[in-house]
Short mmCIF file of C-alpha atoms in Angstrom, two decimals:
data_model
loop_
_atom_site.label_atom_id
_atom_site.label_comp_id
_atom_site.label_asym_id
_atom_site.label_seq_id
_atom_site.Cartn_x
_atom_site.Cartn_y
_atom_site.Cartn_z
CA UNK N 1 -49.56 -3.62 -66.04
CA UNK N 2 -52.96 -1.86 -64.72
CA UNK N 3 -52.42 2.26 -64.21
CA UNK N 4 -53.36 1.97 -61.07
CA UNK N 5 -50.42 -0.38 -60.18
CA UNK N 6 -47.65 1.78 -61.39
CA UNK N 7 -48.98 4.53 -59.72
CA UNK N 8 -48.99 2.85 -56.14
CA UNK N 9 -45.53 1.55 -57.61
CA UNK N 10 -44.53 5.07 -57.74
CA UNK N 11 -45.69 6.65 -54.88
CA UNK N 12 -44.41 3.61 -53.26
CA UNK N 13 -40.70 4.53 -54.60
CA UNK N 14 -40.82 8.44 -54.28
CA UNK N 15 -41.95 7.30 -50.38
CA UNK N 16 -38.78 5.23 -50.16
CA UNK N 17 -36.60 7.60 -51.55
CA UNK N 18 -38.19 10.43 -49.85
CA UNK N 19 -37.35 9.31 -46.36
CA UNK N 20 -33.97 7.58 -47.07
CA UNK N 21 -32.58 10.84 -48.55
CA UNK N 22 -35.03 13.99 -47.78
CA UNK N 23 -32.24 16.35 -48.56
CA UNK N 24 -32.51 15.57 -52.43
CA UNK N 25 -36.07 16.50 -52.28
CA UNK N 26 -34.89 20.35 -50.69
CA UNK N 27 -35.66 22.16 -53.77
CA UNK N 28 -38.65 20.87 -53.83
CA UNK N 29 -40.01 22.49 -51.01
CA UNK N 30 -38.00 25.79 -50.54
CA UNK N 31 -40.57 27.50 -52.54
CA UNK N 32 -42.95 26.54 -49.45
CA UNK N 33 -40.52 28.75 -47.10
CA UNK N 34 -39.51 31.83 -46.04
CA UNK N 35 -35.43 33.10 -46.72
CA UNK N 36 -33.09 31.10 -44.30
CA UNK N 37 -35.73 28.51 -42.93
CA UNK N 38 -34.90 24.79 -43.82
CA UNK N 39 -37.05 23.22 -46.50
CA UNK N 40 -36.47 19.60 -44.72
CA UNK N 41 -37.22 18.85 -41.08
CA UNK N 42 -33.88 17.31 -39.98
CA UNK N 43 -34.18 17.77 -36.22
CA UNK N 44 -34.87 14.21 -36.23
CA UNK N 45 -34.23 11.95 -38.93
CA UNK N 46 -37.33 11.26 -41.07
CA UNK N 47 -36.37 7.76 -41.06
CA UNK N 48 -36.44 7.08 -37.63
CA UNK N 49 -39.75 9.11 -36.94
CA UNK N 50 -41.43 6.92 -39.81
CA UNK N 51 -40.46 3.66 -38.53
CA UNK N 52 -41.24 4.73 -34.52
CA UNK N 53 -44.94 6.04 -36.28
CA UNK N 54 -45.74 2.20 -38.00
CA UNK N 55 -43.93 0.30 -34.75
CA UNK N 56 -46.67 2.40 -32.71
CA UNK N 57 -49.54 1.64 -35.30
CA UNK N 58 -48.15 -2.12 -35.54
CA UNK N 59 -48.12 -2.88 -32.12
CA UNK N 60 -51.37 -1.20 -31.16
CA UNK N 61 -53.38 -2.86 -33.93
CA UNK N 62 -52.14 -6.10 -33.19
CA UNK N 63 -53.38 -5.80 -29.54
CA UNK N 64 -56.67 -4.55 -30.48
CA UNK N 65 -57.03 -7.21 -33.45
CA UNK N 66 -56.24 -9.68 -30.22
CA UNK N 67 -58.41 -8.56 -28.20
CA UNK N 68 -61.40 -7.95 -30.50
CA UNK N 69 -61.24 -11.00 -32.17
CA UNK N 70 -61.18 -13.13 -28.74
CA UNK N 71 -63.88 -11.11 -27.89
CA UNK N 72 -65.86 -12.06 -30.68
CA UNK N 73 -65.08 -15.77 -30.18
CA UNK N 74 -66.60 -15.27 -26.72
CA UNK N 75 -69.69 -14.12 -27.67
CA UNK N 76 -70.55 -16.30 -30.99
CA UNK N 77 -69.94 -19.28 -28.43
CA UNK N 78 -73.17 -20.62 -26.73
CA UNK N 79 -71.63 -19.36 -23.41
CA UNK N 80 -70.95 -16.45 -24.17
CA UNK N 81 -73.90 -15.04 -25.88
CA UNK N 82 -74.90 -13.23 -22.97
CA UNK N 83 -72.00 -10.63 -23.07
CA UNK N 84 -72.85 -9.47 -26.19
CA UNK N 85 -74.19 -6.50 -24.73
CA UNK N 86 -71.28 -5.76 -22.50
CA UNK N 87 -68.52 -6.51 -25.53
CA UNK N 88 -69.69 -4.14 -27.84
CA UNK N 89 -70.05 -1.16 -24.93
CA UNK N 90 -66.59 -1.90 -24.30
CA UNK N 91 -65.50 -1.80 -28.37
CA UNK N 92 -67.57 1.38 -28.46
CA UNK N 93 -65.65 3.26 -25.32
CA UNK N 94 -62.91 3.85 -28.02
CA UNK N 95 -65.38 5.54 -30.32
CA UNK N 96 -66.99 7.42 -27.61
CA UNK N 97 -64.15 9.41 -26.22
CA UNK N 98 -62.26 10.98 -28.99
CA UNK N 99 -58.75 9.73 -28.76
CA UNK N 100 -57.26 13.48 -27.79
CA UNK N 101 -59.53 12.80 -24.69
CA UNK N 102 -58.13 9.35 -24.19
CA UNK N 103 -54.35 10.81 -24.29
CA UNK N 104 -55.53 13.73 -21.99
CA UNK N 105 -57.04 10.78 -19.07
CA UNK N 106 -53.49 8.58 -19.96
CA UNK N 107 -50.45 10.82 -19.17
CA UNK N 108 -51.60 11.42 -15.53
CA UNK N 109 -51.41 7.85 -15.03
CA UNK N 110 -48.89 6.17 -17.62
CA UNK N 111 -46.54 9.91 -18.05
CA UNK N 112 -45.44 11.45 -21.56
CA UNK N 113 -44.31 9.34 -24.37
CA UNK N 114 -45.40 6.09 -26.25
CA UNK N 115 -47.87 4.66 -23.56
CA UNK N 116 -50.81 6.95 -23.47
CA UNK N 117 -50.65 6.54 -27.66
CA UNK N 118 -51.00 3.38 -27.63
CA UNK N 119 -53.69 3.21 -25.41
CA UNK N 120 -55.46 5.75 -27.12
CA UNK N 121 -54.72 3.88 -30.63
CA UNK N 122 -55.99 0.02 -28.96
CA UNK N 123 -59.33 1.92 -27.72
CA UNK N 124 -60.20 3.22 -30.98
CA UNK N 125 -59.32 0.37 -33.12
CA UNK N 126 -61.21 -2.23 -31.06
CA UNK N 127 -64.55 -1.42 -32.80
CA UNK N 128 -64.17 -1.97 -36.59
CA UNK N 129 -62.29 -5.40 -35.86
CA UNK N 130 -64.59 -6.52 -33.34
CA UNK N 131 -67.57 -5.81 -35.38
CA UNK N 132 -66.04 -7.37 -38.66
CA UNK N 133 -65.03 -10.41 -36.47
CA UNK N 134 -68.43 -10.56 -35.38
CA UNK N 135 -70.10 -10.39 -38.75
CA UNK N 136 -67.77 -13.12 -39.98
CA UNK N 137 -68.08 -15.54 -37.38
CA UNK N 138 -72.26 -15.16 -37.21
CA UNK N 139 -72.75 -14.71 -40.81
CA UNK N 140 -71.04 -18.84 -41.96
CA UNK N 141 -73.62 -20.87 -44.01
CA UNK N 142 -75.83 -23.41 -41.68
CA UNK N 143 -74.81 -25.93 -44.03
CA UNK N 144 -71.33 -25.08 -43.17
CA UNK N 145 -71.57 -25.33 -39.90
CA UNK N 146 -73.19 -28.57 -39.93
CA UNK N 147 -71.08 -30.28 -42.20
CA UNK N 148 -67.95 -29.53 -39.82
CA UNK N 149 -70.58 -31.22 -36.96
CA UNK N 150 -70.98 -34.28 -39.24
CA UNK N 151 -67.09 -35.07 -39.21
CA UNK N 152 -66.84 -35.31 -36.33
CA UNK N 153 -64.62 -32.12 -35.47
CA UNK N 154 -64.53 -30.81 -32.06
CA UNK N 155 -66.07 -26.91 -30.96
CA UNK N 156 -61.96 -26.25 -31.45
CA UNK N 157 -61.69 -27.72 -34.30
CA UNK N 158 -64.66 -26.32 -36.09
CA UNK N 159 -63.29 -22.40 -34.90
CA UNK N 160 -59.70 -22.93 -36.29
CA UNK N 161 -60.31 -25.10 -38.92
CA UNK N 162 -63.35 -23.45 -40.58
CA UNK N 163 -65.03 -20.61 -39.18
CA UNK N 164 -62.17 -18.64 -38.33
CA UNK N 165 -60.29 -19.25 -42.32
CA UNK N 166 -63.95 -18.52 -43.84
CA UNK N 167 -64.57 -15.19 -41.77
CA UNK N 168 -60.79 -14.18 -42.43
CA UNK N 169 -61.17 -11.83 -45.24
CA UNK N 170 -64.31 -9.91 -43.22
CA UNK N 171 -61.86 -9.91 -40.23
CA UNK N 172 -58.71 -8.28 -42.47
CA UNK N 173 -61.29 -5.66 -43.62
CA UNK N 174 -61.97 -4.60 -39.76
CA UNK N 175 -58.22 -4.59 -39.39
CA UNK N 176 -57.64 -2.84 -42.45
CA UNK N 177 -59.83 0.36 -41.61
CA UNK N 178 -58.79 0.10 -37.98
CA UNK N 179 -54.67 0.31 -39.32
CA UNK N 180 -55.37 3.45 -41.61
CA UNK N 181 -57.67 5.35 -38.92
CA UNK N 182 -55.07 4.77 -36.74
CA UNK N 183 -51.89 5.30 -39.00
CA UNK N 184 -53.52 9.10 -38.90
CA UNK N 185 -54.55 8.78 -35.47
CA UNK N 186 -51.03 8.31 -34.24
CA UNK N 187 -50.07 11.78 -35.54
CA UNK N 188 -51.50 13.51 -32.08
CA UNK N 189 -49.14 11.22 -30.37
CA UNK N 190 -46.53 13.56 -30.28
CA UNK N 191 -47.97 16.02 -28.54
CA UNK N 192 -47.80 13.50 -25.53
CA UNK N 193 -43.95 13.23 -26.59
CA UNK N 194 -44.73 10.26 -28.32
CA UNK N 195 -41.95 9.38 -31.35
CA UNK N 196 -44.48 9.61 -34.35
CA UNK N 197 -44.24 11.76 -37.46
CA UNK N 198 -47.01 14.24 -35.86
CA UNK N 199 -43.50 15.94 -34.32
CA UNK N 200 -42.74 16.88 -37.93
CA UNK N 201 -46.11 17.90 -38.54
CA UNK N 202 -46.21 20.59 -35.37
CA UNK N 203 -42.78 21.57 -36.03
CA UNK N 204 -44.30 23.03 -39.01
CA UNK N 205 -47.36 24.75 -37.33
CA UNK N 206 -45.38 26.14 -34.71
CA UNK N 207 -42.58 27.64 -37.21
CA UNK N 208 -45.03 28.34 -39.75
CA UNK N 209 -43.49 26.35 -41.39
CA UNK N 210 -45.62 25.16 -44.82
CA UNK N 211 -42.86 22.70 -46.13
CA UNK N 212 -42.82 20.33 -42.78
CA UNK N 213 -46.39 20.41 -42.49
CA UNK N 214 -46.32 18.78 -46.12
CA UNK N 215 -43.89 16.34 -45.60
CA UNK N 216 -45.48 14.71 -42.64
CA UNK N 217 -49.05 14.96 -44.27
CA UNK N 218 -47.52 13.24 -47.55
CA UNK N 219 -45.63 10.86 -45.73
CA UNK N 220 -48.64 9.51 -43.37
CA UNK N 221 -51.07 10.08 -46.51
CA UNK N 222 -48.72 7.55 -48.70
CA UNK N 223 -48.73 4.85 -46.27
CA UNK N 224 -52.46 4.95 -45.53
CA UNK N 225 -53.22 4.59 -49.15
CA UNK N 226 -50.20 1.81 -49.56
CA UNK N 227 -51.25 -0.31 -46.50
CA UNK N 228 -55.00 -0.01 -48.03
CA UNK N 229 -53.94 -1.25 -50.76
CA UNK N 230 -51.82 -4.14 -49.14
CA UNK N 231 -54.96 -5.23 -47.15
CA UNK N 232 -57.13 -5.19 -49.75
CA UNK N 233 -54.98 -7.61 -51.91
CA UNK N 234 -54.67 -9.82 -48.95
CA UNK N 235 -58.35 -9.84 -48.37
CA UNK N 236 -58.94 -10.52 -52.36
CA UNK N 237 -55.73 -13.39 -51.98
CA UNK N 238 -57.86 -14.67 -48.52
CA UNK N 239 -61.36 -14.77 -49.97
CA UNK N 240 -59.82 -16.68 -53.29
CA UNK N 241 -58.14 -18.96 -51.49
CA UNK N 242 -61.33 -19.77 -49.53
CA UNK N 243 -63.82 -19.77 -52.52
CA UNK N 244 -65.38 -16.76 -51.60
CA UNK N 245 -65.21 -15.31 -55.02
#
């Protein structure tokens, strides 16, 4: 087995363990506090604020790997061409205000909590996935292309049955950087009272507290290396599967 595996192996496990049973981990951190403060955050449970943080990042990436990618369809098809322009302005409005901004212009409208996250979290993943979408889908062999023309298959049948399989693994790369930037992302959530482990994270910079500004670093650090890593074996398994390596 490769080095590298049993180390993502571990982490993976020491993650598990870490936030099924924090309290074994206590001596750990006391070192990192002063006399009398707790070394674990247990005003909520870390399990609950981990699984609220991915549901957040899960939901919002799915809508923004929806969106993106029909928007890409749109404008690789000979109708849509002409709103090329317009899609990628509207990818790039999540790049252009910083998502602190985007938060600040949501609670007025949607109130404190989840909502104004996950807008923030859709408008800032839209651009890697809708560029990688775009790449994949304008980027197929002519050959290809004609060859799905010459059996017949219908404009549907072309998208589903070959473009959109070949361009997969340069589509699960745009989701895969748009997951991790927001995985991270999400953290400022909870200063909009959003459920995310951010509320661990300013617990500890309000209390001066060193220890639960560590655990909700680690925490969000392990899963954006382990969901990486997850995406980039899919994308390997993908582009196997459809002989691009």
């Amino acid at each position: 087995m490769k080095i590298g595996v049993v180390i993502r192996l571990a982490v993976l496990a020491l993650l598990v363990a870490f936030i099924l049973t924090p309290q074994s981990f206590a001596p750990l951190f006391a070192p990192l506090v002063r006399e009398g403060t707790p070394p674990i955050y247990t005003q909520t449970t870390i399990l609950s604020l981990t699984l609220s943080h991915l549901a957040i990042v899960g939901f919002a990436t799915v809508l923004a790997t929806l969106f993106a990618v029909g928007l890409a369809i749109l404008v690789t098809r000979p109708f849509g061409e002409e709103f090329l322009p317009l899609s990628r302005a509207i990818a790039n409005i999540g790049q252009t205000f910083p998502p602190v901004a985007v938060l600040a212009l949501a609670v007025p409208m949607l109130g404190f909590g989840t909502g104004p996250t996950l807008v923030a979290l859709f408008l800032y993943g839209l651009l890697p996935i809708f560029e990688n979408a775009l790449t994949g889908l304008t980027s197929l062999a002519p050959s290809v292309r004609e060859a799905s023309r010459g059996t017949g298959m219908t404009g549907w049948q072309r998208l589903s049955g070959v473009e959109l399989p070949l361009a997969l693994p340069v589509i699960l790369a745009g989701i895969r950087l748009s997951a991790v930037i927001s995985l991270s992302t999400a953290t400022i959530g909870s200063t909009v009272a959003a459920r995310t482990l951010g509320e661990v994270i300013i617990a500890g910079l309000v209390s001066g507290n060193t220890a639960f500004v560590l655990q909700g670093g680690l925490i969000v650090g392990a899963l954006a290396v382990l969901i990486y890593d997850g995406f980039v074996g899919l994308e390997k398994f993908m582009a196997r599967r459809m002989g691009g390596i």
